[in-house]
mmCIF file of C-alpha atoms and ligand atoms in Angstrom:
data_model
loop_
_atom_site.group_PDB
_atom_site.id
_atom_site.type_symbol
_atom_site.label_atom_id
_atom_site.label_comp_id
_atom_site.label_asym_id
_atom_site.label_seq_id
_atom_site.Cartn_x
_atom_site.Cartn_y
_atom_site.Cartn_z
ATOM 1 C CA MET A 1 90.534 110.647 70.561
ATOM 2 C CA GLU A 2 92.876 110.310 73.533
ATOM 3 C CA LYS A 3 95.317 107.469 73.673
ATOM 4 C CA ILE A 4 94.210 104.721 76.034
ATOM 5 C CA HIS A 5 96.605 102.473 77.874
ATOM 6 C CA ILE A 6 96.460 100.054 80.783
ATOM 7 C CA GLU A 7 99.306 99.433 83.198
ATOM 8 C CA GLN A 8 100.006 98.003 86.611
ATOM 9 C CA ILE A 9 99.901 100.733 89.255
ATOM 10 C CA ARG A 10 100.799 101.241 92.907
ATOM 11 C CA PRO A 11 98.003 100.376 95.370
ATOM 12 C CA ASP A 12 97.648 103.912 96.702
ATOM 13 C CA LEU A 13 96.800 105.229 93.217
ATOM 14 C CA THR A 14 93.516 103.299 93.337
ATOM 15 C CA TRP A 15 92.193 104.898 96.507
ATOM 16 C CA ARG A 16 90.979 108.255 95.193
ATOM 17 C CA ILE A 17 89.030 106.684 92.318
ATOM 18 C CA ARG A 18 87.587 103.961 94.529
ATOM 19 C CA HIS A 19 86.339 106.618 96.878
ATOM 20 C CA MET A 20 84.850 108.853 94.166
ATOM 21 C CA ALA A 21 83.147 106.038 92.274
ATOM 22 C CA MET A 22 82.124 103.624 94.993
ATOM 23 C CA TYR A 23 81.692 105.154 98.426
ATOM 24 C CA PRO A 24 81.891 108.971 98.216
ATOM 25 C CA GLU A 25 79.618 109.232 101.262
ATOM 26 C CA LEU A 26 81.923 107.162 103.470
ATOM 27 C CA PRO A 27 85.189 108.333 105.049
ATOM 28 C CA TYR A 28 88.181 108.100 102.698
ATOM 29 C CA GLN A 29 89.961 105.496 104.852
ATOM 30 C CA THR A 30 87.167 102.958 104.371
ATOM 31 C CA ILE A 31 88.082 102.307 100.737
ATOM 32 C CA LYS A 32 91.518 100.995 101.646
ATOM 33 C CA LEU A 33 91.826 97.219 101.886
ATOM 34 C CA GLU A 34 93.889 95.655 104.633
ATOM 35 C CA ASN A 35 95.604 93.440 102.089
ATOM 36 C CA ASP A 36 96.008 96.019 99.304
ATOM 37 C CA HIS A 37 99.743 95.392 99.387
ATOM 38 C CA ASP A 38 99.188 91.723 98.547
ATOM 39 C CA GLY A 39 97.252 92.581 95.405
ATOM 40 C CA LEU A 40 98.023 93.560 91.855
ATOM 41 C CA HIS A 41 96.453 96.819 90.778
ATOM 42 C CA PHE A 42 95.676 97.907 87.235
ATOM 43 C CA GLY A 43 94.809 101.315 85.925
ATOM 44 C CA LEU A 44 93.415 102.561 82.639
ATOM 45 C CA PHE A 45 94.734 105.916 81.493
ATOM 46 C CA ALA A 46 92.959 108.171 79.001
ATOM 47 C CA GLY A 47 95.808 110.330 77.847
ATOM 48 C CA ASP A 48 97.690 111.158 81.049
ATOM 49 C CA GLN A 49 94.698 110.764 83.330
ATOM 50 C CA LEU A 50 94.057 107.673 85.411
ATOM 51 C CA VAL A 51 90.304 107.082 85.048
ATOM 52 C CA SER A 52 89.556 103.447 85.878
ATOM 53 C CA VAL A 53 91.090 101.029 88.395
ATOM 54 C CA VAL A 54 90.729 97.445 89.533
ATOM 55 C CA SER A 55 92.547 95.287 92.097
ATOM 56 C CA LEU A 56 93.376 91.613 91.773
ATOM 57 C CA PHE A 57 93.989 89.043 94.524
ATOM 58 C CA ASN A 58 94.548 85.332 94.295
ATOM 59 C CA GLU A 59 94.705 82.163 96.296
ATOM 60 C CA GLU A 60 96.562 79.691 94.155
ATOM 61 C CA THR A 61 94.663 79.500 90.863
ATOM 62 C CA VAL A 62 91.526 81.275 92.072
ATOM 63 C CA TYR A 63 91.566 85.011 91.350
ATOM 64 C CA GLN A 64 89.250 87.667 92.747
ATOM 65 C CA PHE A 65 88.976 91.197 91.478
ATOM 66 C CA ARG A 66 87.846 93.918 93.846
ATOM 67 C CA LYS A 67 87.125 97.635 93.893
ATOM 68 C CA PHE A 68 86.521 98.048 90.197
ATOM 69 C CA ALA A 69 85.859 101.734 89.682
ATOM 70 C CA THR A 70 85.746 104.391 86.968
ATOM 71 C CA ILE A 71 85.649 108.119 87.785
ATOM 72 C CA PRO A 72 81.923 108.984 87.548
ATOM 73 C CA GLU A 73 82.193 111.466 84.668
ATOM 74 C CA PHE A 74 84.161 108.885 82.644
ATOM 75 C CA GLN A 75 81.715 106.013 83.179
ATOM 76 C CA GLY A 76 79.777 104.534 80.281
ATOM 77 C CA ARG A 77 82.563 105.177 77.746
ATOM 78 C CA GLY A 78 83.784 101.601 77.516
ATOM 79 C CA TYR A 79 86.844 102.050 79.771
ATOM 80 C CA GLY A 80 85.626 99.544 82.348
ATOM 81 C CA SER A 81 85.041 96.989 79.589
ATOM 82 C CA LEU A 82 88.606 97.419 78.347
ATOM 83 C CA LEU A 83 89.980 97.025 81.863
ATOM 84 C CA LEU A 84 87.908 93.929 82.632
ATOM 85 C CA GLN A 85 88.953 92.311 79.346
ATOM 86 C CA HIS A 86 92.561 93.133 80.203
ATOM 87 C CA LEU A 87 92.161 91.377 83.546
ATOM 88 C CA ILE A 88 90.711 88.244 81.925
ATOM 89 C CA ASN A 89 93.543 88.237 79.368
ATOM 90 C CA TYR A 90 96.069 88.724 82.177
ATOM 91 C CA VAL A 91 94.980 85.890 84.474
ATOM 92 C CA SER A 92 94.192 83.264 81.822
ATOM 93 C CA PRO A 93 97.816 82.535 80.822
ATOM 94 C CA LEU A 94 98.803 82.451 84.509
ATOM 95 C CA GLY A 95 96.761 79.265 84.756
ATOM 96 C CA ALA A 96 93.806 80.793 86.577
ATOM 97 C CA SER A 97 90.986 78.315 87.086
ATOM 98 C CA MET A 98 88.494 80.975 88.032
ATOM 99 C CA LEU A 99 87.993 84.726 88.233
ATOM 100 C CA TRP A 100 85.290 85.914 90.607
ATOM 101 C CA CYS A 101 83.922 89.026 92.263
ATOM 102 C CA ASN A 102 81.334 90.306 94.666
ATOM 103 C CA ALA A 103 79.124 92.007 92.099
ATOM 104 C CA ARG A 104 76.903 94.913 92.961
ATOM 105 C CA SER A 105 73.412 94.085 91.673
ATOM 106 C CA THR A 106 73.729 97.099 89.369
ATOM 107 C CA ALA A 107 76.715 95.489 87.602
ATOM 108 C CA ILE A 108 75.310 91.961 87.046
ATOM 109 C CA THR A 109 74.332 92.405 83.392
ATOM 110 C CA PHE A 110 77.684 94.044 82.690
ATOM 111 C CA TYR A 111 79.651 91.076 84.074
ATOM 112 C CA ALA A 112 77.319 88.600 82.375
ATOM 113 C CA LYS A 113 78.410 90.016 79.007
ATOM 114 C CA PHE A 114 81.933 88.818 79.781
ATOM 115 C CA GLY A 115 80.696 85.308 80.580
ATOM 116 C CA PHE A 116 80.449 85.622 84.370
ATOM 117 C CA SER A 117 77.596 83.675 85.916
ATOM 118 C CA GLU A 118 75.710 84.374 89.101
ATOM 119 C CA THR A 119 76.151 81.988 92.007
ATOM 120 C CA GLU A 120 73.702 81.317 94.838
ATOM 121 C CA ASP A 121 75.777 83.463 97.178
ATOM 122 C CA ARG A 122 74.064 86.769 97.823
ATOM 123 C CA PHE A 123 74.474 89.275 100.611
ATOM 124 C CA SER A 124 73.927 92.898 101.451
ATOM 125 C CA LYS A 125 76.449 95.319 102.889
ATOM 126 C CA THR A 126 76.393 99.069 103.490
ATOM 127 C CA GLY A 127 72.897 99.209 101.978
ATOM 128 C CA LEU A 128 73.943 97.533 98.705
ATOM 129 C CA GLU A 129 72.970 94.120 97.306
ATOM 130 C CA PHE A 130 75.732 91.812 96.099
ATOM 131 C CA VAL A 131 75.947 88.480 94.336
ATOM 132 C CA ILE A 132 79.093 86.455 93.827
ATOM 133 C CA MET A 133 79.750 86.059 90.109
ATOM 134 C CA GLN A 134 82.344 83.793 88.588
ATOM 135 C CA LEU A 135 84.044 83.065 85.317
ATOM 136 C CA GLN A 136 85.542 79.586 84.811
ATOM 137 C CA LEU A 137 88.872 79.603 83.008
ATOM 138 C CA ASN A 138 91.230 76.999 81.599
ATOM 139 C CA ASN A 139 88.820 74.149 82.388
HETATM 140 C C1 LIG B 201 81.174 99.329 87.028
HETATM 141 C C2 LIG B 201 82.175 100.338 86.447
HETATM 142 C C3 LIG B 201 83.545 100.096 87.023
HETATM 143 C C4 LIG B 201 82.214 100.092 84.935
HETATM 144 O O1 LIG B 201 83.132 101.017 84.364
HETATM 145 P P1 LIG B 201 82.744 101.868 83.097
HETATM 146 O O2 LIG B 201 83.993 102.607 82.698
HETATM 147 O O3 LIG B 201 81.517 102.626 83.338
HETATM 148 O O4 LIG B 201 82.509 100.670 82.074
HETATM 149 P P2 LIG B 201 81.819 100.711 80.642
HETATM 150 O O5 LIG B 201 81.793 102.083 80.087
HETATM 151 O O6 LIG B 201 82.499 99.640 79.869
HETATM 152 O O7 LIG B 201 80.329 100.354 80.944
HETATM 153 C C5 LIG B 201 79.934 99.314 81.738
HETATM 154 C C6 LIG B 201 78.428 99.205 81.742
HETATM 155 O O8 LIG B 201 77.846 100.107 82.659
HETATM 156 C C7 LIG B 201 77.001 101.047 81.988
HETATM 157 N N1 LIG B 201 77.253 102.323 82.677
HETATM 158 C C8 LIG B 201 77.943 102.427 83.787
HETATM 159 N N2 LIG B 201 77.966 103.700 84.218
HETATM 160 C C9 LIG B 201 77.309 104.394 83.372
HETATM 161 C C10 LIG B 201 77.017 105.769 83.298
HETATM 162 N N3 LIG B 201 77.382 106.645 84.239
HETATM 163 N N4 LIG B 201 76.329 106.189 82.246
HETATM 164 C C11 LIG B 201 75.954 105.302 81.311
HETATM 165 N N5 LIG B 201 76.183 104.002 81.348
HETATM 166 C C12 LIG B 201 76.860 103.534 82.374
HETATM 167 C C13 LIG B 201 77.430 100.967 80.558
HETATM 168 O O9 LIG B 201 76.369 101.277 79.687
HETATM 169 C C14 LIG B 201 77.814 99.520 80.420
HETATM 170 O O10 LIG B 201 76.698 98.700 80.344
HETATM 171 P P3 LIG B 201 76.483 97.802 79.070
HETATM 172 O O11 LIG B 201 77.734 96.992 78.914
HETATM 173 O O12 LIG B 201 75.305 97.001 79.495
HETATM 174 O O13 LIG B 201 76.258 98.789 77.981
HETATM 175 C C15 LIG B 201 81.736 101.799 86.686
HETATM 176 O O14 LIG B 201 80.487 102.027 86.142
HETATM 177 C C16 LIG B 201 81.731 102.199 88.159
HETATM 178 O O15 LIG B 201 82.752 102.666 88.683
HETATM 179 N N6 LIG B 201 80.578 102.067 88.831
HETATM 180 C C17 LIG B 201 80.460 102.413 90.223
HETATM 181 C C18 LIG B 201 81.220 101.450 91.099
HETATM 182 C C19 LIG B 201 80.810 100.016 90.870
HETATM 183 O O16 LIG B 201 79.636 99.698 90.789
HETATM 184 N N7 LIG B 201 81.814 99.149 90.748
HETATM 185 C C20 LIG B 201 81.615 97.741 90.504
HETATM 186 C C21 LIG B 201 81.310 97.066 91.784
HETATM 187 S S1 LIG B 201 80.927 95.362 91.501
#
């Protein structure tokens, strides 16, 4: 079994995995966020290989994670769960009041397992359905 570790990474290290996992059919540039340099980025490594990434942004005590992605051939092995739990454990002691995300409809049950609940806010973009999901913290 390869050693797993999670660390903070540079923003540009997230781009390749975002593209592969989320929008392989769109041009590479589209997966970059204008405010990537304002975010904190976390990566999960299996051995030496970066396989799962997520990006965190906040306004005061409200935190949003974006562009959560695992390389397709590494999906379904529990890496995303480890990374999401890491994120929750990271923001809680910072005094976060809430962690939220724009959840793809395909990921709703996954986030629900971590205590996220669906809000009324739904939208579609680039042919995908999204719902805002949120996890209350420190309340
Ligand atoms: C969502 C994502 C980041 C989760 O990462 P992951 O490393 O697959 O996470 P896990 O292995 O912990 O699995 C998460 C869930 O997805 C399921 N899953 C995801 N991809 C899978 C695959 N290719 N094969 C089997 N199961 C898969 C797992 O069974 C698990 O569901 P469960 O908790 O109900 O059992 C990853 O699947 C991904 O990159 N998906 C495409 C991009 C995306 O949808 N991002 C989230 C946008 S909101």
